mmCIF file of C-alpha atoms and ligand atoms in Angstrom:
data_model
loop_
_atom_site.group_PDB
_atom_site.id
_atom_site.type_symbol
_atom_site.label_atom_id
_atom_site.label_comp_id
_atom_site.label_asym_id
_atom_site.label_seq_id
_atom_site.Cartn_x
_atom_site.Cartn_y
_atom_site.Cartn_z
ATOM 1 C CA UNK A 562 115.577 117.966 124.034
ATOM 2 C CA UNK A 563 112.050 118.883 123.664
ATOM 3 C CA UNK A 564 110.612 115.544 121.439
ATOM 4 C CA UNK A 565 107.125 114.660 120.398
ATOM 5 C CA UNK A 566 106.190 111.377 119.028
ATOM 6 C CA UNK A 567 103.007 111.232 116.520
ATOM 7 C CA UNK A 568 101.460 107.645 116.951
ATOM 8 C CA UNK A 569 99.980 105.939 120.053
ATOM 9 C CA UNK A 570 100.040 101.836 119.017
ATOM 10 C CA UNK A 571 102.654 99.662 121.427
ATOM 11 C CA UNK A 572 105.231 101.237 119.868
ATOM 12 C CA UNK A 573 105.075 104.807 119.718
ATOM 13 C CA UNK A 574 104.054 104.329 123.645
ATOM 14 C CA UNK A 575 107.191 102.449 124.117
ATOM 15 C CA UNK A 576 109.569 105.214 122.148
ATOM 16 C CA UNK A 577 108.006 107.950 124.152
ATOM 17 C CA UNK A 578 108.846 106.295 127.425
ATOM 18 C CA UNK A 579 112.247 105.582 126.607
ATOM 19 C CA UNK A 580 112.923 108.815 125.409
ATOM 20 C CA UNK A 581 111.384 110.785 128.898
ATOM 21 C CA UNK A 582 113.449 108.162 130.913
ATOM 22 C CA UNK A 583 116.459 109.290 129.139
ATOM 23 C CA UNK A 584 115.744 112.639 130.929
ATOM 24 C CA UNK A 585 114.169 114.346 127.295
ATOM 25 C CA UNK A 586 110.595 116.860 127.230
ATOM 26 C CA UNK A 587 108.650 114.358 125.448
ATOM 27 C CA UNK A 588 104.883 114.768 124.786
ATOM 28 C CA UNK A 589 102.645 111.327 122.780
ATOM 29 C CA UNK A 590 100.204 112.309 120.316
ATOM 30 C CA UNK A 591 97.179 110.137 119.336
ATOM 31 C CA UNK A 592 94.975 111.138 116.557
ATOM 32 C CA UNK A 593 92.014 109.734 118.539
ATOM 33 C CA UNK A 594 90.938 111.264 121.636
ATOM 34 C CA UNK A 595 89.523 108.098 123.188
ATOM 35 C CA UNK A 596 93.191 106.526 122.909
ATOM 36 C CA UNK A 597 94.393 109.918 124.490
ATOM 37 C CA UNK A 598 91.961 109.664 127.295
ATOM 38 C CA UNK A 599 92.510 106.467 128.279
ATOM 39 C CA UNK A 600 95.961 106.378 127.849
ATOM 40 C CA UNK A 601 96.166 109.382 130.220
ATOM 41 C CA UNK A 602 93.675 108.198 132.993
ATOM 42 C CA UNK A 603 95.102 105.183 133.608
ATOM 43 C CA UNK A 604 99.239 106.345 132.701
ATOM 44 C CA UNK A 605 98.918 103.111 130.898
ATOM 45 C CA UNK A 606 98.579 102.156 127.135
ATOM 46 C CA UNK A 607 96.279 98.861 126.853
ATOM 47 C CA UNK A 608 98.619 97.661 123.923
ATOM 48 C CA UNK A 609 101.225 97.647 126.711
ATOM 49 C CA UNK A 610 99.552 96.042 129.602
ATOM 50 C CA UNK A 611 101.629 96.390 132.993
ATOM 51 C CA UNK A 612 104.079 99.518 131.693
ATOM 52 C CA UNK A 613 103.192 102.199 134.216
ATOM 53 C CA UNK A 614 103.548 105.454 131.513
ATOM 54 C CA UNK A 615 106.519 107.654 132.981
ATOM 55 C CA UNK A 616 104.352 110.850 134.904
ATOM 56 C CA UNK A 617 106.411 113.615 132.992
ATOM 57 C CA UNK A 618 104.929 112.316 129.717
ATOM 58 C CA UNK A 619 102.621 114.208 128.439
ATOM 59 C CA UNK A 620 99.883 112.911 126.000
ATOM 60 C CA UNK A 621 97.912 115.002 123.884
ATOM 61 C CA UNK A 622 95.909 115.037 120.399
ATOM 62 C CA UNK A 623 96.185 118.548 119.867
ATOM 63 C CA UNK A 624 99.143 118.692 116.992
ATOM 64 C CA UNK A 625 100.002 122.022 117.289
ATOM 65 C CA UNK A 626 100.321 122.182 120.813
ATOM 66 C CA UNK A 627 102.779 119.001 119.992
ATOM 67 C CA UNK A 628 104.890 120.252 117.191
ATOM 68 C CA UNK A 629 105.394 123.572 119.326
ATOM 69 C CA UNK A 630 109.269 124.008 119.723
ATOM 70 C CA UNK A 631 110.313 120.637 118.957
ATOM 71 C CA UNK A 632 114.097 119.345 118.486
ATOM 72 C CA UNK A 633 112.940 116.208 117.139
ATOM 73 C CA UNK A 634 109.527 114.612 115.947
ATOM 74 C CA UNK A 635 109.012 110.568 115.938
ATOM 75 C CA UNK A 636 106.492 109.070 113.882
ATOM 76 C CA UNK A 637 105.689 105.945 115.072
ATOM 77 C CA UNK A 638 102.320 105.033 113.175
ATOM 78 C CA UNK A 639 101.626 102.256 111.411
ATOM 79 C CA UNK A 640 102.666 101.936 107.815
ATOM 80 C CA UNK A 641 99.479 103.042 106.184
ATOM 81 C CA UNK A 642 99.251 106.277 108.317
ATOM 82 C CA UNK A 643 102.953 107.576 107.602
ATOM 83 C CA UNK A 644 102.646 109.953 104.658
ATOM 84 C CA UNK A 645 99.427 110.981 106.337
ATOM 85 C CA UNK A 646 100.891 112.052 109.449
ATOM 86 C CA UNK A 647 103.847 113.830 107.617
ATOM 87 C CA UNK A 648 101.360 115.662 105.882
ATOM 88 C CA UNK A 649 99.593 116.572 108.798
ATOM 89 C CA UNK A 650 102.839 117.743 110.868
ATOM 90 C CA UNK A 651 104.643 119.193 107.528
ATOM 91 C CA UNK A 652 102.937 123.122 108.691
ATOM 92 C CA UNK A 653 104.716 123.477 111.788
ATOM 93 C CA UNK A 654 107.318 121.773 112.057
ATOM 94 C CA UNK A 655 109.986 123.827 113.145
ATOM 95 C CA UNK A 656 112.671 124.532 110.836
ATOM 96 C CA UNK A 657 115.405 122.444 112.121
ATOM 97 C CA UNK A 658 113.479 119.737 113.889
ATOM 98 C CA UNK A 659 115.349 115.836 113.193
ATOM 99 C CA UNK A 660 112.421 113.524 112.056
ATOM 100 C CA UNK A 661 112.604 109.853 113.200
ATOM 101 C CA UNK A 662 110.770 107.570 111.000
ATOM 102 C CA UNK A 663 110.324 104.705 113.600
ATOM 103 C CA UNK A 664 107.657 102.993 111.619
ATOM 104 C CA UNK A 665 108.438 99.892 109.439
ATOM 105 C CA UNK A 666 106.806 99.037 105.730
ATOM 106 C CA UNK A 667 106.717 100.197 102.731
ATOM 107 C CA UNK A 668 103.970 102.685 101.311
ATOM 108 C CA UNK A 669 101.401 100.016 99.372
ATOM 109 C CA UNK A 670 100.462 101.768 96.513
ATOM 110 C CA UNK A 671 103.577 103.658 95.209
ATOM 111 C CA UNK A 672 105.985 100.813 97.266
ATOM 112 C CA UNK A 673 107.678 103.675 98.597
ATOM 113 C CA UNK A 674 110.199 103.524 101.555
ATOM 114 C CA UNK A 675 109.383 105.998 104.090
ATOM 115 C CA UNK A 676 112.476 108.419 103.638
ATOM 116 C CA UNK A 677 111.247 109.172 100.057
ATOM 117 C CA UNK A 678 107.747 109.411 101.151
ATOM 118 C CA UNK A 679 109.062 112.143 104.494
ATOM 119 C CA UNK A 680 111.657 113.920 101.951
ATOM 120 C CA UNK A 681 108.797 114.742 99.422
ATOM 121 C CA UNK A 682 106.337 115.902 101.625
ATOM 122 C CA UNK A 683 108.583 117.931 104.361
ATOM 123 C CA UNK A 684 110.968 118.936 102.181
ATOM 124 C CA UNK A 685 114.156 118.205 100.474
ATOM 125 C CA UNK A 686 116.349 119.982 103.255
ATOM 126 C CA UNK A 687 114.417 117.761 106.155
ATOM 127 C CA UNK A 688 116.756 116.549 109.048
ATOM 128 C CA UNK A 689 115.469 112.817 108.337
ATOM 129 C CA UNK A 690 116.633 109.685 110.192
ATOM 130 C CA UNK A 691 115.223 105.817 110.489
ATOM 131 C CA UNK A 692 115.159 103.372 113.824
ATOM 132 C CA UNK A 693 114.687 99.866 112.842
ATOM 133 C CA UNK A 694 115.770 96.559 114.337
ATOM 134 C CA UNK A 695 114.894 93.857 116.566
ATOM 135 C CA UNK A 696 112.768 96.030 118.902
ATOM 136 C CA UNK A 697 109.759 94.164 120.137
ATOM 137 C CA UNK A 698 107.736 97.231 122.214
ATOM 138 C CA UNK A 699 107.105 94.971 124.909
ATOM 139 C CA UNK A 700 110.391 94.310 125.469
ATOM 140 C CA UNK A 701 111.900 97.875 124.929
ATOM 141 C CA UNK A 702 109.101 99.185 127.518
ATOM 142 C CA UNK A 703 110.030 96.851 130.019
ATOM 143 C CA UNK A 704 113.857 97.592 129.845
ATOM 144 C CA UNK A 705 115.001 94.557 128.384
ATOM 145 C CA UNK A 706 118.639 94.883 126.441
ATOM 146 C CA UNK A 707 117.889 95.625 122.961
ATOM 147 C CA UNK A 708 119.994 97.124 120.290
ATOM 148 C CA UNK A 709 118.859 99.124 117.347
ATOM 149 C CA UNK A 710 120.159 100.861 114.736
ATOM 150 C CA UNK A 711 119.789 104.419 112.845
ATOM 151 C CA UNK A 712 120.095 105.111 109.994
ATOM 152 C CA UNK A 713 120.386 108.742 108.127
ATOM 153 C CA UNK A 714 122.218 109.887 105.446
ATOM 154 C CA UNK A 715 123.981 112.408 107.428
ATOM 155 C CA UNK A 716 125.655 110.839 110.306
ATOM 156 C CA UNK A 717 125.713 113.639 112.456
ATOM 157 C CA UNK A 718 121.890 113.222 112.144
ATOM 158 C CA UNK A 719 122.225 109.374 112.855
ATOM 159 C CA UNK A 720 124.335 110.304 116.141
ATOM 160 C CA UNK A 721 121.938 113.044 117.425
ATOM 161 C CA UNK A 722 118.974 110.306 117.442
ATOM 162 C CA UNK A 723 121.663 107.591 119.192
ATOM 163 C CA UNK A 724 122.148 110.291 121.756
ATOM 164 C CA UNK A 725 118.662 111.340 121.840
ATOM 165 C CA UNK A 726 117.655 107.152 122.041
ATOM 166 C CA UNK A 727 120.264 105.562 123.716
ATOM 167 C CA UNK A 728 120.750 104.196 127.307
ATOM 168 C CA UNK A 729 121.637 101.438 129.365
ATOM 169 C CA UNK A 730 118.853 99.107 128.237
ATOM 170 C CA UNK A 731 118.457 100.706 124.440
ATOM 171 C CA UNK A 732 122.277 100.344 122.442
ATOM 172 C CA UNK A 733 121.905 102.294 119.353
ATOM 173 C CA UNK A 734 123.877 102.051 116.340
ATOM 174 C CA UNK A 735 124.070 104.378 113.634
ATOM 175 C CA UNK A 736 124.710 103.535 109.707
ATOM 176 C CA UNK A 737 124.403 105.933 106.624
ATOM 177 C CA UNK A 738 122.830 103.284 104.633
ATOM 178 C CA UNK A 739 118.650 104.260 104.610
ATOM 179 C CA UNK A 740 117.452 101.833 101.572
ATOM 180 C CA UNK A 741 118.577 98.920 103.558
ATOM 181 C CA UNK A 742 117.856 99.991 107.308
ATOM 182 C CA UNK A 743 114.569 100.858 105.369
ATOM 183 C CA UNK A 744 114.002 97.462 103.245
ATOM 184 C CA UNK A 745 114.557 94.804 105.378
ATOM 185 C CA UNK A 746 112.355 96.535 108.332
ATOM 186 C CA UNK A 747 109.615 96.334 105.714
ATOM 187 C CA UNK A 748 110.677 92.963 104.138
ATOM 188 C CA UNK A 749 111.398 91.054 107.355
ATOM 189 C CA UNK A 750 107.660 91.092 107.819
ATOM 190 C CA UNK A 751 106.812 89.028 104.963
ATOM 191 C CA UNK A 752 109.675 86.480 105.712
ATOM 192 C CA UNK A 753 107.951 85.950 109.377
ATOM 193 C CA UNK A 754 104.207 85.692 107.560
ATOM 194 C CA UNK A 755 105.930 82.826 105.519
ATOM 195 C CA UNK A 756 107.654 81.385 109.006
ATOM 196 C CA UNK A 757 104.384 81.383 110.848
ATOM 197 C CA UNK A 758 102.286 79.694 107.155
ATOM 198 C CA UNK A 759 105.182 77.086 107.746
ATOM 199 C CA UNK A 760 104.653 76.590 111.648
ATOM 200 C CA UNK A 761 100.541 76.582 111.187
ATOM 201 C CA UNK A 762 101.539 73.715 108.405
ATOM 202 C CA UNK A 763 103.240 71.939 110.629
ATOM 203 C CA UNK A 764 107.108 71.562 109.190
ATOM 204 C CA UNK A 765 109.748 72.401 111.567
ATOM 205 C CA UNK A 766 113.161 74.259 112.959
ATOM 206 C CA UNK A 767 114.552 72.829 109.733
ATOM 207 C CA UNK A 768 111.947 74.670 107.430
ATOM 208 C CA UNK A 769 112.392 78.325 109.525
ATOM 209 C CA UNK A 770 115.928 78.378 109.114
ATOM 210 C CA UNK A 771 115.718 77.640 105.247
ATOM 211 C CA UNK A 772 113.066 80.485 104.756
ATOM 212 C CA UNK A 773 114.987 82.930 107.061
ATOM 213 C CA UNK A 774 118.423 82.277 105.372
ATOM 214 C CA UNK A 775 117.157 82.335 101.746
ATOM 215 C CA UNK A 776 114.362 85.103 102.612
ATOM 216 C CA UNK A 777 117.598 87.081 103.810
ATOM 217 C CA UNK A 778 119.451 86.478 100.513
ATOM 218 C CA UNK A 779 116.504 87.878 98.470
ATOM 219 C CA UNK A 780 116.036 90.338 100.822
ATOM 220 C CA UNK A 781 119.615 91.210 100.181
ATOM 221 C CA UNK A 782 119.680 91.187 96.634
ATOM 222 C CA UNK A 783 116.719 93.551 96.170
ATOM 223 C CA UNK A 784 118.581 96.267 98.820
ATOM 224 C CA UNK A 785 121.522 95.967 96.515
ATOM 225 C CA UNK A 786 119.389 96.650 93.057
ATOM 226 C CA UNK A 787 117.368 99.423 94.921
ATOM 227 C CA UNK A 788 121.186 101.377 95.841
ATOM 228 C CA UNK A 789 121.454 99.603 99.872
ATOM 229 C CA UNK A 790 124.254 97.690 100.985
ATOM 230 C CA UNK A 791 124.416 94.210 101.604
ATOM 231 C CA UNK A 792 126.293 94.502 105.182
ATOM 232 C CA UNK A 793 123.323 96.544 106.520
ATOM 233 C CA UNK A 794 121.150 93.281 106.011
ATOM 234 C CA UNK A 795 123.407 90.881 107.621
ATOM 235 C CA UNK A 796 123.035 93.835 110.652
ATOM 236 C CA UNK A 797 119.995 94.529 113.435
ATOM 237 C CA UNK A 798 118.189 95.872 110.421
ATOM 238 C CA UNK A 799 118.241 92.852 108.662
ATOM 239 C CA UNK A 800 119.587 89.680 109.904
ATOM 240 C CA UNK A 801 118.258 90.728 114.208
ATOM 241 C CA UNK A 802 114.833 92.034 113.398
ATOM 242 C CA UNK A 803 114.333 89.078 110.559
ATOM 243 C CA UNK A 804 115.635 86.701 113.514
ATOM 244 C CA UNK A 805 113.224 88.125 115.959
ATOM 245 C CA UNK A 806 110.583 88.505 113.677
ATOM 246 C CA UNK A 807 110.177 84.983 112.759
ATOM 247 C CA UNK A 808 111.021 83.166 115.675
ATOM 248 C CA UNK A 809 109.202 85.033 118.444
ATOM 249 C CA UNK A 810 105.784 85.026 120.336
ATOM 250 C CA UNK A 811 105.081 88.602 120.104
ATOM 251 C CA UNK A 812 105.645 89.095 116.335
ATOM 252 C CA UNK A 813 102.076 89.782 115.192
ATOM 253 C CA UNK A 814 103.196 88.592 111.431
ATOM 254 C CA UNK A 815 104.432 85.501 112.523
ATOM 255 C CA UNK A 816 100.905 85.098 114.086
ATOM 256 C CA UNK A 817 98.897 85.958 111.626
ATOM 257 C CA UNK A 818 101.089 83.366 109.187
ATOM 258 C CA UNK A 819 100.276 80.255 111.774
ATOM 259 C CA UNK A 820 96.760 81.007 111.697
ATOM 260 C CA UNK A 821 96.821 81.054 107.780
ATOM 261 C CA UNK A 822 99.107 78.187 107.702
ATOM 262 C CA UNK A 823 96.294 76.261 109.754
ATOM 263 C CA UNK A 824 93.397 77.189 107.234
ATOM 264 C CA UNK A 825 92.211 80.088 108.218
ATOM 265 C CA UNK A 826 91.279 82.871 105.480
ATOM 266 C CA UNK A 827 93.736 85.213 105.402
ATOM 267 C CA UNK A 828 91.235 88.140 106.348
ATOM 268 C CA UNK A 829 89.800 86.665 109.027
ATOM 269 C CA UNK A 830 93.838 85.709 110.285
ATOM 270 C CA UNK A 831 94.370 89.642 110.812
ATOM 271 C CA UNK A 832 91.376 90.672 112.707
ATOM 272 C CA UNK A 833 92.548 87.823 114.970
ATOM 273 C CA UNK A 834 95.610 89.195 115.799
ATOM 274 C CA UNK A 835 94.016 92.563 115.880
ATOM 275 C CA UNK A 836 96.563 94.397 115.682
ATOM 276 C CA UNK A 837 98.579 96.042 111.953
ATOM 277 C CA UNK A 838 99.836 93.045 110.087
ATOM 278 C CA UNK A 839 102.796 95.172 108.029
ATOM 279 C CA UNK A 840 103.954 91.847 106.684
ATOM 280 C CA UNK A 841 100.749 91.829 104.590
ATOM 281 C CA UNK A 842 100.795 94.963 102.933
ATOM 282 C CA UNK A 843 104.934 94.712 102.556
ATOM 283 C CA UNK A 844 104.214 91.439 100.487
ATOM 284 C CA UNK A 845 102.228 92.822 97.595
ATOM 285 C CA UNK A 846 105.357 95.690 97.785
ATOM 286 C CA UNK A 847 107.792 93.080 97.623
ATOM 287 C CA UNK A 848 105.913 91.274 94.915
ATOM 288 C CA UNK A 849 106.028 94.414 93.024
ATOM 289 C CA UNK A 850 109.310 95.627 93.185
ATOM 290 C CA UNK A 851 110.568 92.040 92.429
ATOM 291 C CA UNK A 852 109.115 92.349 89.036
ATOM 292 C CA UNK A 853 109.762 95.633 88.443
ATOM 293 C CA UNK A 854 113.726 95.150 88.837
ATOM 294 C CA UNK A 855 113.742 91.396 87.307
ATOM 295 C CA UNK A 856 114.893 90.392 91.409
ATOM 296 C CA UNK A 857 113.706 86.684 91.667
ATOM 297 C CA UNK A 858 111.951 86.616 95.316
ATOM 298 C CA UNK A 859 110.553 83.167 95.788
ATOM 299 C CA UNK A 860 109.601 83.376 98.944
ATOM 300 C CA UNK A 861 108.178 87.258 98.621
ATOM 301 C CA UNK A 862 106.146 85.827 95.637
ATOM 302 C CA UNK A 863 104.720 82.869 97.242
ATOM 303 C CA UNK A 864 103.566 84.764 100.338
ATOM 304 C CA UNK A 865 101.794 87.341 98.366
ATOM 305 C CA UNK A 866 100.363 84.278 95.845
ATOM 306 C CA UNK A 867 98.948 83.054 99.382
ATOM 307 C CA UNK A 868 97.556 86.573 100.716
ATOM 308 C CA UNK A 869 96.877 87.636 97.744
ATOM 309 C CA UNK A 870 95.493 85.256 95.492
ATOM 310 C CA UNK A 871 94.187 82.643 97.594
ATOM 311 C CA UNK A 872 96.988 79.857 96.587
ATOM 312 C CA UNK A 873 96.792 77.164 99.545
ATOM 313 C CA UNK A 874 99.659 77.566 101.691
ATOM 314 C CA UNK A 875 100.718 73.902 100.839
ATOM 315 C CA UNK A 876 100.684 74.469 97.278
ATOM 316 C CA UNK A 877 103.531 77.657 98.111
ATOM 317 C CA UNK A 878 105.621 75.207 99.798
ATOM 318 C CA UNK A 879 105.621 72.605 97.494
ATOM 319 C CA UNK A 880 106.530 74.871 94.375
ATOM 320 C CA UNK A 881 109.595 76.529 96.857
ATOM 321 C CA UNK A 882 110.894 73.369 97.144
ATOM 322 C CA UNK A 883 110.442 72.595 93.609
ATOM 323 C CA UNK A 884 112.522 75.002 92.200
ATOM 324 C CA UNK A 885 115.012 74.472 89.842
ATOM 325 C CA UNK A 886 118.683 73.026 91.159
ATOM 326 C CA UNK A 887 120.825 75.643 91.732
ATOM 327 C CA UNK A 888 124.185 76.998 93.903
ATOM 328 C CA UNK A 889 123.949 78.598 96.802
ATOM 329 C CA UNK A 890 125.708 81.586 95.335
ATOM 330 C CA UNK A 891 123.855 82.145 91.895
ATOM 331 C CA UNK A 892 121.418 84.912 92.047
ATOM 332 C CA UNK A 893 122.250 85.673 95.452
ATOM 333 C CA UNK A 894 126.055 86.423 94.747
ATOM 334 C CA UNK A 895 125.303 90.073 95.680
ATOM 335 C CA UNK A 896 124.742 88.671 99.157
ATOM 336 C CA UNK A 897 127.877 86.370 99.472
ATOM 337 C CA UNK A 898 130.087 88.045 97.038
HETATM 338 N N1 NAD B 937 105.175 97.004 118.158
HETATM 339 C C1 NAD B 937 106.473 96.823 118.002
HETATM 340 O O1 NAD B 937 107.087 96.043 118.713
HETATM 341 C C2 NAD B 937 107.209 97.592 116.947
HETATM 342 C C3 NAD B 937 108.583 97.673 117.030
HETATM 343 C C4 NAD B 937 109.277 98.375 116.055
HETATM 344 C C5 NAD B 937 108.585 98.985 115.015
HETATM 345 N N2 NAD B 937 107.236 98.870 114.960
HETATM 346 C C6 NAD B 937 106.564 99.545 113.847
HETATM 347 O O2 NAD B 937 105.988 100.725 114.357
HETATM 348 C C7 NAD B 937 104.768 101.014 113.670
HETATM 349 C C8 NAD B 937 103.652 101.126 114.685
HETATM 350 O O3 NAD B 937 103.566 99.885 115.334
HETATM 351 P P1 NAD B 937 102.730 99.665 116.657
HETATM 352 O O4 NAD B 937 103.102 98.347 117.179
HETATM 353 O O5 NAD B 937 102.831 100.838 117.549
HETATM 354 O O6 NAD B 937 101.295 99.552 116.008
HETATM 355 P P2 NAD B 937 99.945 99.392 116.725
HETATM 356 O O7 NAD B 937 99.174 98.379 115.991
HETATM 357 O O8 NAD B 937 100.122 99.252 118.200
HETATM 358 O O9 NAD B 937 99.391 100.844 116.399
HETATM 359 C C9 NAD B 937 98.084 101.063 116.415
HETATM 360 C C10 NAD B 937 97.973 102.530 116.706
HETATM 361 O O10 NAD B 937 98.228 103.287 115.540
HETATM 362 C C11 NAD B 937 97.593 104.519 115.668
HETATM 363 N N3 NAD B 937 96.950 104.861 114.414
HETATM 364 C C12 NAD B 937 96.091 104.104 113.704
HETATM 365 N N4 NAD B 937 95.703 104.775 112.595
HETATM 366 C C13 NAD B 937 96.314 105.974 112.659
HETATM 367 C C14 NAD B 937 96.308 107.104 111.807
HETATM 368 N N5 NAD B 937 95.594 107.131 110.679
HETATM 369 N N6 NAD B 937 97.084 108.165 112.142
HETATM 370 C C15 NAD B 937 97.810 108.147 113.263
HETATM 371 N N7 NAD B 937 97.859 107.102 114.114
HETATM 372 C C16 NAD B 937 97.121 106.030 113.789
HETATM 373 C C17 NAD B 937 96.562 104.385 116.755
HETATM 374 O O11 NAD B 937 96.983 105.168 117.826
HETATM 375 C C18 NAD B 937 96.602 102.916 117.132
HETATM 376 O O12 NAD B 937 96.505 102.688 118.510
HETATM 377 C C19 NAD B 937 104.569 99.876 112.675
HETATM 378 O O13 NAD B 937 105.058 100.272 111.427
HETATM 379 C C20 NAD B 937 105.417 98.759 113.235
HETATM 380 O O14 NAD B 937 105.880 97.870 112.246
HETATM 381 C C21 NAD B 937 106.524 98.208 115.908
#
């Protein structure tokens, strides 16, 4: 297959090299030339330091030249930059290209998911699929075993991307449900900021586990109201990438949260981890959309009180754990039921 992917970050990189080691035409476009450059000259992406970049990729920032008799397009940018890439691509794309959505958030001003956001600008007909899971770049470019899963609501588009993706370090699973692959790759993030606050405070194994397992169930209940399915969250959508997400060293969001957890203004927390903090944007989302459907998030709400509004991480803690008494079924019985 002839495949272009429109994003250069860790990520994108990553994709690109996955998908010209599994044998496909596949050309990486940056939207800034000194990314290109450098990326080129040294066949190496400084966001993935030590991955030699595969010699048949080609890298260009030149989007017509990269849309130019595509099967399939990536887009791989960060959250902020999705519907501004679709728009750029939406020209030329050829007619029965597969778009694969392998960003993760949710747009922050309409709290959009990104199928929505691709459908309306590319069209309604649009071949459209999403990649999410527990994917860390640096792992995926280095061949480590990692599964993933794709979502689309026409399987036969889901399986053309597991072909297209899939090899013997990279299983790929396929699903039909898009809201949840969709949700919890954008609400996972905001679990793992609240991980990290509760790591930089100093609480323990104890504390991640609670905000994992009851981050999932709100998680879960919100995918329900919003037409997902609660099995997709307890899957690498939900459940793996939520796991990985708050428990390893290279999740940026779990970063940024130990930093803030420590003291550190929340501002100041991201440009030290210098690198797209999606957790921070999918918060205020999260925070929305809870109110909007009359979803009780706790821990959504506290971590946008935190990013948001300046409430002291301790303060957050203290009024999760001061909630009223309830059963570990009630409100979440979409989730267990
Ligand atoms: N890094 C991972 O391990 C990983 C894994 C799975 C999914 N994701 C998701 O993929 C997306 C990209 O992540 P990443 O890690 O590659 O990010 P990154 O922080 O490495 O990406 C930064 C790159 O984004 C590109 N960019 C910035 N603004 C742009 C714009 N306006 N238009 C086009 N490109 C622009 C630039 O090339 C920049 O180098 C995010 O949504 C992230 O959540 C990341």
């Amino acid at each position: 297959m002839k495949i272009s992917v429109f994003g250069s970050g860790g990520w994108g990189t990553a994709i690109a090299k996955v998908l010209c080691e599994n044998g496909h035409q596949v050309t990486l476009w940056s939207k800034f030339d000194e990314e290109a450059r450098v990326i080129d000259q040294k066949r190496e992406n400084p966001l993935l330091p030590g991955v030699a970049i595969p010699k048949e990729l080609t890298i260009t920032t030149d989007v017509d030249a990269a849309l130019n008799g595509i099967d399939m397009a990536v887009i791989a940018t960060p959250s902020f930059a999705v519907a501004e890439t679709a728009m750029l691509i939406k020209d030329k794309l050829p007619g029965d290209c597969i778009v694969v959505c392998v960003s993760k958030g949710i747009e922050k001003d309409t709290m959009r998911l990104f199928s929505p956001i691709l459908r309306d600008t590319l069209g309604a007909g649009v071949r459209l699929a999403s990649v999410s899971g527990p994917t860390h770049a640096e792992e995926v470019a280095r061949g480590i075993p990692t599964a993933c899963v794709a979502a689309s609501e026409d399987i036969k588009v889901a399986e053309a991307v597991q072909d297209a993706f899939m090899n013997d370090y990279l299983r790929v699973y396929t699903t039909t449900d898009v809201v949840g692959v969709e949700l919890g790759a954008a609400l996972k993030n905001v679990i793992a900021l609240g991980a990290g606050i509760s790591d930089g405070l100093g609480f323990g194994d104890n504390t991640i586990a609670m905000l994992m397992t009851r981050g999932l169930a709100e998680m879960a209940e919100l995918c329900v109201k919003l037409g997902g399915k609660k099995s997709t969250l307890a899957g690498l959508a939900g459940l793996g990438d939520l796991i990985v997400t708050c428990t390893s060293k290279h999740s940026r969001n779990r970063r940024a949260g130990v930093l803030i957890g420590k003291g550190m203004d929340v501002q100041a927390a991201m440009r030290e981890v210098g690198a797209v903090v999606e957790g921070y944007y999918a918060a205020k989302a999260a925070y929305q959309l809870s109110l909007q459907t009359g979803v009780d998030m706790p821990i959504c709400t506290e971590a946008y009180r935190v990013l948001y509004e300046g409430k002291p991480p301790i303060e957050a803690m203290r009024d999760l754990m001061g909630r009223a008494r309830r059963n570990e079924d009630s409100g979440a019985e979409t989730w267990v039921g």
